[in-house]
Amino acid sequence: MLDSILKVAQAPALLAGAWVTEGPAADRIGPYTRTVVSRARVCDATDVTTAAGYAARAAKVVARLAPATRAGVLETAARLAADRRADFARLIALELGKPVKDGLGELDRVADTFRVCAAEARRIGGDNLPVAGWERGIGNTALTYRAPAGVALAITPFNAPANLLAHKLGASFAAGNTTLVKSPPQAPAVSAALVALLLEAGAPVEAVQLLHGGGEVGAALCAAPEVSVISFTGSAATGTAVARAAGAKRLVLELGGNAATIVCEDADVSAAATNCARTGYSNSGQSCISVQRVYVHRSRFEEFVETFTAEVAALKVGDPLDPATDVGSMVDEQAAERVVLWAAEAAAAGATITTGGTRDGATVRPTVVAGPPEDATVITHEVFGALVAVVAYDDFDAVLTTCNTSRYGLQAGVFTHDVRRILTAWRELEVGALIVNGSSNYRLDHVPFGGVKDSGFGRESPGPMVDDYTVVKTLMLRGMSIWGEN
């Protein structure tokens, strides 16, 4: 099935242990090719009921797998991801317009993510609690272990469809759960291929089901009583809807961002400009931690803008299947038009567009907006596109306050060699992580990742996710203790 999906770009549903192609279907139009690139079997309310009921029964099968067995499957999945990276990258480029070299990098991360999940599976255990340290606990023993939560729901976004699904599905399987996957409508075939890869690696068919569809399918899955825990990555608005539909369920929400990067007067401006240019437009800026706002000390502002603009203008824009392409297309023409309009709005308010500001279909020429007012949309809202705004600042403490005015708080970056500034920023910035001498757009897949405020809660990396995907069960042994009864 994996080879069939990769070669033909079909996206069947996987329901109750069987791949399903018959029934209503939706075509995905590639944003760069502007032609049909994949076809998904769309699910309905009946499919949701079928999948949820099967998941409740399947959970017992997966939970009985030894952690070593789960780890072995995940390690095999990592090898398969490395072997099929070129095919996956091509499919990602077709469905999403992401440059193939970025898709290859995403598959390298998929392989790493599965390896980390395998390691986390091997570490699952429990504790012998120190109950005899308190008078009422004398003579007793209390033990705990982490049991699978049961049925996990993974709702994934389009911007990194393979790796973000690997995080959710890999961690859930490592924890011993069965998983319901709701794919993004923009990347159904990539999602189907990754599910097929895990099954080819040896996961039992009870381990996962895959459903395609829109918000109504996601809402029905969130509300299903069989679901114990939900991991969602997407917009803040949709995250709110997920929480509302889920009710009293465990939630891990990784939502939007409006990432700020600060360039101090002692920074290596050339290195900072090069780094921001490379990380501000990868995947056409469609990343929740993509560089969006760059605050540069006024004494270095003109130097930074000049260098940054030159670096951005040198990025190769075009066919995502061309190995030399740096910037492909955005997810669709509506998203591209929004970015162009926001840039024009900032220019009308006094900003300068130093490069870009135009589009060809869904492909936005990488755009730099210098000196926008603080109330410009490119400053106050999540752009999620191929645009970076550059603003001058005078006082370090004041710029930290400015960064915190955003309702989002995922990650931030700071370029400086001043340890005091680094520690101050780490303490004061309202974000989940601070990247030093790098932009906001950097992530190691085994390091805790997540935000505060409207950027969500919980941490999406395999270790913390295994904690969220398991429940602590306690065993109390009355009258039995290695410490005696006195």
CSV table of C-alpha atoms in Angstrom, one decimal:
chain,number,residue,atom,x,y,z
A,1,MET,CA,0.0,0.0,0.0
A,2,LEU,CA,2.8,2.4,0.8
A,3,ASP,CA,4.3,2.2,-2.7
A,4,SER,CA,0.9,2.5,-4.3
A,5,ILE,CA,0.2,5.8,-2.4
A,6,LEU,CA,3.6,7.2,-3.1
A,7,LYS,CA,3.5,6.5,-6.8
A,8,VAL,CA,-0.2,7.0,-7.6
A,9,ALA,CA,-0.9,9.7,-4.9
A,10,GLN,CA,-4.2,8.1,-3.8
A,11,ALA,CA,-5.3,8.7,-0.3
A,12,PRO,CA,-7.6,5.9,0.9
A,13,ALA,CA,-9.1,5.9,4.4
A,14,LEU,CA,-8.1,3.3,6.8
A,15,LEU,CA,-11.2,2.1,8.7
A,16,ALA,CA,-11.6,-0.8,11.1
A,17,GLY,CA,-8.5,-2.6,9.8
A,18,ALA,CA,-9.1,-2.1,6.0
A,19,TRP,CA,-8.1,0.4,3.4
A,20,VAL,CA,-11.2,2.0,1.9
A,21,THR,CA,-11.3,3.7,-1.6
A,22,GLU,CA,-14.9,3.4,-2.5
A,23,GLY,CA,-17.2,6.3,-1.7
A,24,PRO,CA,-17.1,10.1,-1.9
A,25,ALA,CA,-13.8,11.6,-2.9
A,26,ALA,CA,-12.1,15.0,-2.9
A,27,ASP,CA,-9.3,16.1,-5.3
A,28,ARG,CA,-6.3,18.1,-4.1
A,29,ILE,CA,-5.2,20.7,-6.5
A,30,GLY,CA,-1.4,21.2,-6.3
A,31,PRO,CA,-0.7,24.9,-5.5
A,32,TYR,CA,2.2,25.1,-7.9
A,33,THR,CA,1.1,22.7,-10.7
A,34,ARG,CA,-2.6,23.9,-10.5
A,35,THR,CA,-3.6,20.4,-11.4
A,36,VAL,CA,-5.1,17.4,-9.5
A,37,VAL,CA,-2.2,15.8,-7.5
A,38,SER,CA,-4.0,13.4,-5.2
A,39,ARG,CA,-7.5,12.1,-4.4
A,40,ALA,CA,-8.8,11.3,-0.9
A,41,ARG,CA,-11.7,9.1,0.1
A,42,VAL,CA,-13.8,11.6,2.2
A,43,CYS,CA,-15.3,10.2,5.4
A,44,ASP,CA,-18.7,10.9,7.0
A,45,ALA,CA,-20.5,10.5,10.3
A,46,THR,CA,-21.0,6.8,9.8
A,47,ASP,CA,-17.3,6.3,9.2
A,48,VAL,CA,-16.5,8.2,12.4
A,49,THR,CA,-18.8,5.9,14.4
A,50,THR,CA,-17.3,2.9,12.8
A,51,ALA,CA,-13.7,4.1,13.5
A,52,ALA,CA,-14.4,5.0,17.1
A,53,GLY,CA,-16.1,1.7,17.9
A,54,TYR,CA,-13.3,-0.2,16.3
A,55,ALA,CA,-10.7,1.9,18.2
A,56,ALA,CA,-12.3,1.0,21.6
A,57,ARG,CA,-11.8,-2.7,20.8
A,58,ALA,CA,-8.4,-2.2,19.2
A,59,ALA,CA,-7.0,-0.4,22.2
A,60,LYS,CA,-6.7,-3.6,24.1
A,61,VAL,CA,-4.6,-5.3,21.3
A,62,VAL,CA,-2.1,-2.5,21.1
A,63,ALA,CA,-1.8,-2.1,24.9
A,64,ARG,CA,-0.8,-5.7,25.2
A,65,LEU,CA,2.3,-5.1,23.0
A,66,ALA,CA,5.5,-5.1,25.0
A,67,PRO,CA,7.4,-1.8,24.9
A,68,ALA,CA,10.3,-3.5,23.3
A,69,THR,CA,7.9,-4.7,20.5
A,70,ARG,CA,6.6,-1.2,19.9
A,71,ALA,CA,10.2,0.2,19.9
A,72,GLY,CA,11.2,-2.3,17.3
A,73,VAL,CA,8.4,-1.3,15.0
A,74,LEU,CA,9.3,2.4,15.4
A,75,GLU,CA,12.9,1.7,14.6
A,76,THR,CA,11.9,-0.1,11.5
A,77,ALA,CA,9.7,2.8,10.6
A,78,ALA,CA,12.7,5.1,10.9
A,79,ARG,CA,14.6,3.0,8.4
A,80,LEU,CA,11.7,3.0,6.0
A,81,ALA,CA,11.4,6.7,6.2
A,82,ALA,CA,15.0,7.2,5.4
A,83,ASP,CA,14.7,4.7,2.4
A,84,ARG,CA,11.6,6.4,1.0
A,85,ARG,CA,12.6,10.0,1.6
A,86,ALA,CA,12.8,11.0,-2.1
A,87,ASP,CA,9.3,9.6,-2.8
A,88,PHE,CA,7.9,11.4,0.2
A,89,ALA,CA,9.6,14.6,-0.7
A,90,ARG,CA,8.2,14.5,-4.2
A,91,LEU,CA,4.7,13.9,-2.9
A,92,ILE,CA,5.0,16.8,-0.3
A,93,ALA,CA,6.1,19.1,-3.1
A,94,LEU,CA,3.2,18.2,-5.3
A,95,GLU,CA,0.5,18.4,-2.6
A,96,LEU,CA,1.8,21.5,-0.8
A,97,GLY,CA,4.4,23.3,-3.0
A,98,LYS,CA,7.1,22.8,-0.5
A,99,PRO,CA,10.6,22.6,-2.2
A,100,VAL,CA,11.8,19.1,-2.5
A,101,LYS,CA,15.0,19.8,-0.6
A,102,ASP,CA,12.9,20.9,2.4
A,103,GLY,CA,10.8,17.8,2.0
A,104,LEU,CA,13.9,15.7,2.1
A,105,GLY,CA,14.8,17.5,5.3
A,106,GLU,CA,11.4,16.8,6.7
A,107,LEU,CA,11.8,13.1,6.1
A,108,ASP,CA,15.2,13.1,7.8
A,109,ARG,CA,13.3,14.5,10.8
A,110,VAL,CA,10.6,11.9,10.5
A,111,ALA,CA,13.3,9.2,10.8
A,112,ASP,CA,14.8,10.9,13.8
A,113,THR,CA,11.3,11.3,15.4
A,114,PHE,CA,10.5,7.7,15.1
A,115,ARG,CA,13.9,6.8,16.6
A,116,VAL,CA,13.2,9.1,19.5
A,117,CYS,CA,9.8,7.6,20.0
A,118,ALA,CA,11.3,4.1,20.0
A,119,ALA,CA,13.7,5.2,22.8
A,120,GLU,CA,10.8,6.7,24.8
A,121,ALA,CA,8.9,3.4,24.4
A,122,ARG,CA,11.9,1.6,26.0
A,123,ARG,CA,11.9,4.0,28.9
A,124,ILE,CA,8.3,3.6,29.9
A,125,GLY,CA,8.1,2.3,33.5
A,126,GLY,CA,6.9,3.3,36.9
A,127,ASP,CA,8.0,4.1,40.5
A,128,ASN,CA,8.2,2.7,43.9
A,129,LEU,CA,6.8,5.5,46.0
A,130,PRO,CA,8.4,6.4,49.4
A,131,VAL,CA,5.2,5.8,51.4
A,132,ALA,CA,7.1,4.5,54.4
A,133,GLY,CA,8.5,7.9,55.0
A,134,TRP,CA,5.2,9.0,56.5
A,135,GLU,CA,3.6,7.5,59.6
A,136,ARG,CA,0.4,6.3,57.9
A,137,GLY,CA,2.4,4.7,55.2
A,138,ILE,CA,4.5,2.5,57.5
A,139,GLY,CA,4.1,-1.2,56.6
A,140,ASN,CA,2.7,-0.5,53.1
A,141,THR,CA,4.1,-0.4,49.6
A,142,ALA,CA,2.9,1.8,46.7
A,143,LEU,CA,3.9,1.2,43.1
A,144,THR,CA,2.9,3.1,39.9
A,145,TYR,CA,3.2,2.4,36.2
A,146,ARG,CA,2.3,4.3,33.1
A,147,ALA,CA,-0.6,2.7,31.3
A,148,PRO,CA,-1.8,3.5,27.8
A,149,ALA,CA,-4.6,6.1,27.7
A,150,GLY,CA,-6.5,4.0,25.3
A,151,VAL,CA,-7.6,5.8,22.2
A,152,ALA,CA,-5.7,8.9,21.0
A,153,LEU,CA,-6.8,11.3,18.3
A,154,ALA,CA,-4.2,13.1,16.2
A,155,ILE,CA,-5.3,16.1,14.1
A,156,THR,CA,-2.4,17.3,12.0
A,157,PRO,CA,-1.7,20.4,9.9
A,158,PHE,CA,-0.6,20.8,6.3
A,159,ASN,CA,2.7,22.6,6.8
A,160,ALA,CA,4.8,19.7,8.0
A,161,PRO,CA,2.4,16.8,7.4
A,162,ALA,CA,4.9,14.0,7.6
A,163,ASN,CA,6.9,15.0,10.6
A,164,LEU,CA,4.1,16.4,12.7
A,165,LEU,CA,2.1,13.2,12.2
A,166,ALA,CA,5.2,11.2,13.1
A,167,HIS,CA,5.3,13.0,16.4
A,168,LYS,CA,1.7,12.3,17.2
A,169,LEU,CA,1.4,8.8,15.8
A,170,GLY,CA,4.8,7.7,16.9
A,171,ALA,CA,4.5,8.9,20.5
A,172,SER,CA,0.9,7.5,20.8
A,173,PHE,CA,2.1,4.0,19.5
A,174,ALA,CA,5.1,4.2,21.8
A,175,ALA,CA,2.7,4.7,24.7
A,176,GLY,CA,0.7,1.7,23.7
A,177,ASN,CA,-2.4,3.4,22.3
A,178,THR,CA,-4.5,3.0,19.2
A,179,THR,CA,-4.7,6.2,17.2
A,180,LEU,CA,-7.3,7.9,15.1
A,181,VAL,CA,-5.7,10.2,12.6
A,182,LYS,CA,-7.6,13.1,11.0
A,183,SER,CA,-5.5,14.2,8.0
A,184,PRO,CA,-5.3,17.8,6.7
A,185,PRO,CA,-7.4,18.2,3.5
A,186,GLN,CA,-4.3,19.7,1.8
A,187,ALA,CA,-2.1,16.7,2.4
A,188,PRO,CA,-4.2,13.5,2.4
A,189,ALA,CA,-1.8,11.4,0.4
A,190,VAL,CA,1.2,12.3,2.5
A,191,SER,CA,-0.8,11.4,5.6
A,192,ALA,CA,-1.9,8.1,4.1
A,193,ALA,CA,1.7,7.2,3.1
A,194,LEU,CA,3.0,7.8,6.6
A,195,VAL,CA,0.2,5.6,8.1
A,196,ALA,CA,1.0,2.9,5.6
A,197,LEU,CA,4.7,3.2,6.4
A,198,LEU,CA,4.0,2.4,10.1
A,199,LEU,CA,2.0,-0.6,9.2
A,200,GLU,CA,4.7,-1.8,6.8
A,201,ALA,CA,7.1,-1.4,9.7
A,202,GLY,CA,5.2,-4.1,11.6
A,203,ALA,CA,2.6,-2.2,13.6
A,204,PRO,CA,-0.6,-4.2,14.0
A,205,VAL,CA,-3.5,-2.9,11.9
A,206,GLU,CA,-5.3,-2.2,15.2
A,207,ALA,CA,-2.8,0.5,15.9
A,208,VAL,CA,-4.1,3.2,13.6
A,209,GLN,CA,-7.0,4.4,11.5
A,210,LEU,CA,-7.0,7.3,9.1
A,211,LEU,CA,-9.9,9.5,8.2
A,212,HIS,CA,-10.0,12.3,5.6
A,213,GLY,CA,-12.5,15.2,5.6
A,214,GLY,CA,-13.1,18.7,6.9
A,215,GLY,CA,-14.0,20.3,10.2
A,216,GLU,CA,-17.1,18.3,10.7
A,217,VAL,CA,-15.2,15.0,10.7
A,218,GLY,CA,-12.7,16.5,13.2
A,219,ALA,CA,-15.4,17.8,15.4
A,220,ALA,CA,-17.2,14.4,15.5
A,221,LEU,CA,-13.9,12.6,16.3
A,222,CYS,CA,-13.2,15.1,19.1
A,223,ALA,CA,-16.6,14.5,20.6
A,224,ALA,CA,-16.4,10.7,20.4
A,225,PRO,CA,-16.6,9.2,23.9
A,226,GLU,CA,-14.2,6.5,23.0
A,227,VAL,CA,-11.4,9.1,22.6
A,228,SER,CA,-9.2,9.6,25.7
A,229,VAL,CA,-6.6,12.1,24.5
A,230,ILE,CA,-6.4,14.6,21.6
A,231,SER,CA,-3.3,16.1,20.1
A,232,PHE,CA,-4.0,19.0,17.7
A,233,THR,CA,-1.7,21.3,15.8
A,234,GLY,CA,-3.3,24.2,13.9
A,235,SER,CA,-4.7,27.7,14.3
A,236,ALA,CA,-5.8,29.2,17.6
A,237,ALA,CA,-9.4,29.5,16.4
A,238,THR,CA,-9.6,25.8,15.4
A,239,GLY,CA,-7.9,24.8,18.6
A,240,THR,CA,-10.6,26.6,20.5
A,241,ALA,CA,-13.2,24.6,18.5
A,242,VAL,CA,-11.4,21.4,19.2
A,243,ALA,CA,-11.4,22.1,23.0
A,244,ARG,CA,-15.1,22.9,22.8
A,245,ALA,CA,-16.0,19.8,21.0
A,246,ALA,CA,-13.8,17.6,23.1
A,247,GLY,CA,-15.2,18.5,26.5
A,248,ALA,CA,-13.5,16.8,29.4
A,249,LYS,CA,-10.7,15.1,27.6
A,250,ARG,CA,-6.9,15.4,27.8
A,251,LEU,CA,-5.7,18.0,25.3
A,252,VAL,CA,-2.3,18.9,23.8
A,253,LEU,CA,-2.7,22.0,21.7
A,254,GLU,CA,0.1,23.4,19.6
A,255,LEU,CA,-1.5,26.5,18.0
A,256,GLY,CA,-0.4,29.6,16.2
A,257,GLY,CA,2.6,32.0,16.5
A,258,ASN,CA,3.8,35.4,15.8
A,259,ALA,CA,7.5,34.8,16.4
A,260,ALA,CA,9.9,37.7,17.2
A,261,THR,CA,13.6,37.7,16.8
A,262,ILE,CA,15.8,40.4,18.4
A,263,VAL,CA,19.1,41.5,16.9
A,264,CYS,CA,21.1,43.4,19.5
A,265,GLU,CA,23.8,46.0,18.8
A,266,ASP,CA,26.6,43.5,19.6
A,267,ALA,CA,25.3,40.9,17.2
A,268,ASP,CA,27.0,39.6,14.1
A,269,VAL,CA,24.6,41.4,11.8
A,270,SER,CA,25.7,39.6,8.6
A,271,ALA,CA,25.2,36.2,10.3
A,272,ALA,CA,21.8,37.3,11.8
A,273,ALA,CA,20.6,38.5,8.4
A,274,THR,CA,21.6,35.3,6.7
A,275,ASN,CA,20.0,33.2,9.3
A,276,CYS,CA,16.7,35.1,9.3
A,277,ALA,CA,16.6,35.0,5.5
A,278,ARG,CA,17.0,31.2,5.5
A,279,THR,CA,14.5,30.6,8.3
A,280,GLY,CA,12.0,33.3,7.5
A,281,TYR,CA,11.0,31.9,4.1
A,282,SER,CA,11.5,28.1,4.4
A,283,ASN,CA,8.2,26.5,3.5
A,284,SER,CA,7.1,29.9,2.3
A,285,GLY,CA,7.0,31.1,5.9
A,286,GLN,CA,4.2,28.6,6.7
A,287,SER,CA,5.5,27.6,10.1
A,288,CYS,CA,4.2,28.6,13.5
A,289,ILE,CA,7.8,29.5,14.5
A,290,SER,CA,8.8,31.1,11.3
A,291,VAL,CA,10.6,34.4,11.6
A,292,GLN,CA,7.9,37.1,11.4
A,293,ARG,CA,9.0,40.1,13.4
A,294,VAL,CA,12.6,41.1,13.6
A,295,TYR,CA,13.5,43.8,16.0
A,296,VAL,CA,16.9,45.4,15.3
A,297,HIS,CA,18.7,47.9,17.5
A,298,ARG,CA,18.5,51.3,15.7
A,299,SER,CA,22.3,51.6,15.5
A,300,ARG,CA,22.4,48.5,13.3
A,301,PHE,CA,19.0,48.8,11.6
A,302,GLU,CA,20.0,50.1,8.2
A,303,GLU,CA,22.9,47.7,8.0
A,304,PHE,CA,20.6,44.8,8.8
A,305,VAL,CA,17.9,45.8,6.4
A,306,GLU,CA,20.3,46.1,3.5
A,307,THR,CA,22.0,42.8,4.2
A,308,PHE,CA,18.8,41.0,4.9
A,309,THR,CA,17.1,42.3,1.7
A,310,ALA,CA,20.0,41.2,-0.4
A,311,GLU,CA,20.0,37.7,1.2
A,312,VAL,CA,16.2,37.4,0.7
A,313,ALA,CA,16.3,38.6,-2.9
A,314,ALA,CA,18.9,36.0,-3.7
A,315,LEU,CA,16.6,33.1,-2.7
A,316,LYS,CA,15.6,31.0,-5.7
A,317,VAL,CA,11.9,31.0,-6.1
A,318,GLY,CA,10.0,28.5,-8.4
A,319,ASP,CA,9.2,24.9,-9.1
A,320,PRO,CA,9.2,22.9,-5.8
A,321,LEU,CA,10.4,19.8,-7.6
A,322,ASP,CA,13.6,21.6,-8.7
A,323,PRO,CA,16.3,20.6,-6.2
A,324,ALA,CA,17.8,24.2,-6.3
A,325,THR,CA,14.5,25.9,-5.3
A,326,ASP,CA,14.5,27.6,-1.9
A,327,VAL,CA,11.0,29.0,-1.9
A,328,GLY,CA,8.1,27.2,-3.6
A,329,SER,CA,4.4,28.0,-3.4
A,330,MET,CA,2.1,28.6,-0.5
A,331,VAL,CA,-0.8,26.2,0.3
A,332,ASP,CA,-3.2,28.0,-2.0
A,333,GLU,CA,-3.8,31.3,-3.9
A,334,GLN,CA,-6.1,32.7,-1.1
A,335,ALA,CA,-3.2,32.4,1.4
A,336,ALA,CA,-0.8,34.0,-1.1
A,337,GLU,CA,-3.2,36.9,-1.8
A,338,ARG,CA,-3.6,37.6,1.9
A,339,VAL,CA,0.2,38.0,2.3
A,340,VAL,CA,0.4,40.4,-0.6
A,341,LEU,CA,-2.5,42.5,0.7
A,342,TRP,CA,-1.1,42.7,4.2
A,343,ALA,CA,2.3,43.9,2.7
A,344,ALA,CA,0.5,46.6,0.7
A,345,GLU,CA,-1.5,47.7,3.7
A,346,ALA,CA,1.8,48.1,5.7
A,347,ALA,CA,3.3,50.1,2.8
A,348,ALA,CA,0.3,52.4,2.7
A,349,ALA,CA,0.8,53.1,6.4
A,350,GLY,CA,4.4,54.2,5.8
A,351,ALA,CA,6.5,51.0,5.7
A,352,THR,CA,8.9,50.2,2.9
A,353,ILE,CA,8.7,47.0,0.9
A,354,THR,CA,12.4,46.4,0.1
A,355,THR,CA,11.9,43.3,-1.9
A,356,GLY,CA,8.9,41.1,-3.0
A,357,GLY,CA,5.3,42.1,-2.4
A,358,THR,CA,4.0,40.2,-5.4
A,359,ARG,CA,2.7,36.8,-6.3
A,360,ASP,CA,2.3,34.4,-9.2
A,361,GLY,CA,-0.7,32.2,-8.3
A,362,ALA,CA,0.1,30.7,-5.0
A,363,THR,CA,3.8,31.6,-5.2
A,364,VAL,CA,4.7,34.7,-3.2
A,365,ARG,CA,7.9,36.5,-4.0
A,366,PRO,CA,9.8,36.6,-0.6
A,367,THR,CA,8.8,39.9,1.0
A,368,VAL,CA,10.6,42.2,3.4
A,369,VAL,CA,8.5,45.0,5.0
A,370,ALA,CA,10.8,47.5,6.8
A,371,GLY,CA,9.5,49.9,9.4
A,372,PRO,CA,5.8,49.0,9.6
A,373,PRO,CA,3.8,50.8,12.3
A,374,GLU,CA,3.2,48.8,15.5
A,375,ASP,CA,-0.5,48.4,14.7
A,376,ALA,CA,0.1,47.0,11.2
A,377,THR,CA,-1.5,43.6,10.5
A,378,VAL,CA,2.0,42.1,9.7
A,379,ILE,CA,2.9,42.9,13.3
A,380,THR,CA,-0.2,42.1,15.2
A,381,HIS,CA,-1.4,39.0,13.4
A,382,GLU,CA,0.1,35.7,12.4
A,383,VAL,CA,1.3,36.1,8.8
A,384,PHE,CA,2.0,32.4,8.2
A,385,GLY,CA,3.5,33.3,4.8
A,386,ALA,CA,6.5,34.5,2.9
A,387,LEU,CA,6.9,37.9,4.6
A,388,VAL,CA,9.1,39.2,7.4
A,389,ALA,CA,8.7,42.6,9.0
A,390,VAL,CA,11.8,44.5,10.3
A,391,VAL,CA,11.4,47.1,13.0
A,392,ALA,CA,14.0,49.3,14.8
A,393,TYR,CA,14.2,49.5,18.6
A,394,ASP,CA,16.1,51.6,21.1
A,395,ASP,CA,15.9,49.9,24.5
A,396,PHE,CA,16.3,46.2,25.2
A,397,ASP,CA,13.9,46.0,28.1
A,398,ALA,CA,11.3,47.9,26.1
A,399,VAL,CA,11.6,45.6,23.1
A,400,LEU,CA,11.0,42.6,25.3
A,401,THR,CA,7.7,44.3,26.4
A,402,THR,CA,6.9,45.0,22.8
A,403,CYS,CA,7.5,41.3,21.8
A,404,ASN,CA,5.1,40.3,24.6
A,405,THR,CA,2.2,42.4,23.2
A,406,SER,CA,1.4,39.5,20.9
A,407,ARG,CA,-1.3,37.2,22.0
A,408,TYR,CA,0.9,34.3,20.9
A,409,GLY,CA,3.9,32.9,22.7
A,410,LEU,CA,5.6,30.0,21.0
A,411,GLN,CA,9.2,30.7,20.4
A,412,ALA,CA,11.6,33.7,20.1
A,413,GLY,CA,15.1,34.3,19.0
A,414,VAL,CA,17.9,36.7,20.1
A,415,PHE,CA,21.2,37.5,18.6
A,416,THR,CA,23.6,38.8,21.3
A,417,HIS,CA,26.8,37.8,23.1
A,418,ASP,CA,25.6,39.4,26.4
A,419,VAL,CA,24.8,36.7,28.9
A,420,ARG,CA,22.8,39.2,31.0
A,421,ARG,CA,20.5,40.0,28.1
A,422,ILE,CA,20.2,36.3,27.3
A,423,LEU,CA,19.1,35.5,30.9
A,424,THR,CA,16.8,38.5,31.0
A,425,ALA,CA,15.1,37.5,27.7
A,426,TRP,CA,14.7,33.9,28.8
A,427,ARG,CA,13.0,35.1,32.0
A,428,GLU,CA,10.9,37.9,30.6
A,429,LEU,CA,9.8,36.8,27.2
A,430,GLU,CA,6.4,35.1,27.3
A,431,VAL,CA,7.3,32.1,25.1
A,432,GLY,CA,7.9,28.4,25.4
A,433,ALA,CA,11.5,28.6,24.1
A,434,LEU,CA,14.2,31.1,23.4
A,435,ILE,CA,16.8,30.5,20.7
A,436,VAL,CA,20.1,32.2,21.2
A,437,ASN,CA,22.1,33.4,18.2
A,438,GLY,CA,19.5,31.9,16.0
A,439,SER,CA,16.1,32.9,14.8
A,440,SER,CA,12.8,31.7,16.3
A,441,ASN,CA,12.6,29.1,13.6
A,442,TYR,CA,14.7,26.3,15.1
A,443,ARG,CA,13.6,23.0,16.6
A,444,LEU,CA,15.2,19.7,17.7
A,445,ASP,CA,12.5,17.1,17.6
A,446,HIS,CA,13.5,15.4,21.0
A,447,VAL,CA,13.4,18.7,22.9
A,448,PRO,CA,10.2,19.9,24.5
A,449,PHE,CA,8.2,22.1,22.0
A,450,GLY,CA,5.2,24.2,22.7
A,451,GLY,CA,4.0,27.6,23.8
A,452,VAL,CA,2.0,29.8,26.2
A,453,LYS,CA,-0.9,32.1,25.8
A,454,ASP,CA,-2.8,31.6,22.5
A,455,SER,CA,0.0,29.3,21.2
A,456,GLY,CA,-1.5,26.5,23.2
A,457,PHE,CA,-0.5,24.2,26.0
A,458,GLY,CA,1.3,20.9,26.4
A,459,ARG,CA,4.6,20.0,24.8
A,460,GLU,CA,4.9,18.2,21.4
A,461,SER,CA,8.0,16.2,21.5
A,462,PRO,CA,8.0,12.4,22.1
A,463,GLY,CA,9.0,12.4,25.8
A,464,PRO,CA,6.3,14.8,27.1
A,465,MET,CA,3.8,13.4,24.6
A,466,VAL,CA,4.2,9.9,26.0
A,467,ASP,CA,3.4,11.4,29.4
A,468,ASP,CA,0.2,12.9,27.9
A,469,TYR,CA,-0.7,9.7,26.1
A,470,THR,CA,-0.5,7.6,29.3
A,471,VAL,CA,-2.2,7.5,32.7
A,472,VAL,CA,-0.5,6.8,36.0
A,473,LYS,CA,-2.0,3.7,37.7
A,474,THR,CA,-1.2,3.0,41.4
A,475,LEU,CA,-1.0,-0.3,43.2
A,476,MET,CA,-1.3,-0.1,47.0
A,477,LEU,CA,0.0,-3.2,48.9
A,478,ARG,CA,-1.4,-3.0,52.5
A,479,GLY,CA,0.7,-4.7,55.1
A,480,MET,CA,3.6,-5.5,52.8
A,481,SER,CA,6.8,-3.5,53.0
A,482,ILE,CA,10.5,-4.1,52.7
A,483,TRP,CA,10.9,-1.5,55.4
A,484,GLY,CA,9.1,-3.4,58.1
A,485,GLU,CA,6.2,-2.3,60.2
A,486,ASN,CA,7.9,-0.1,62.9
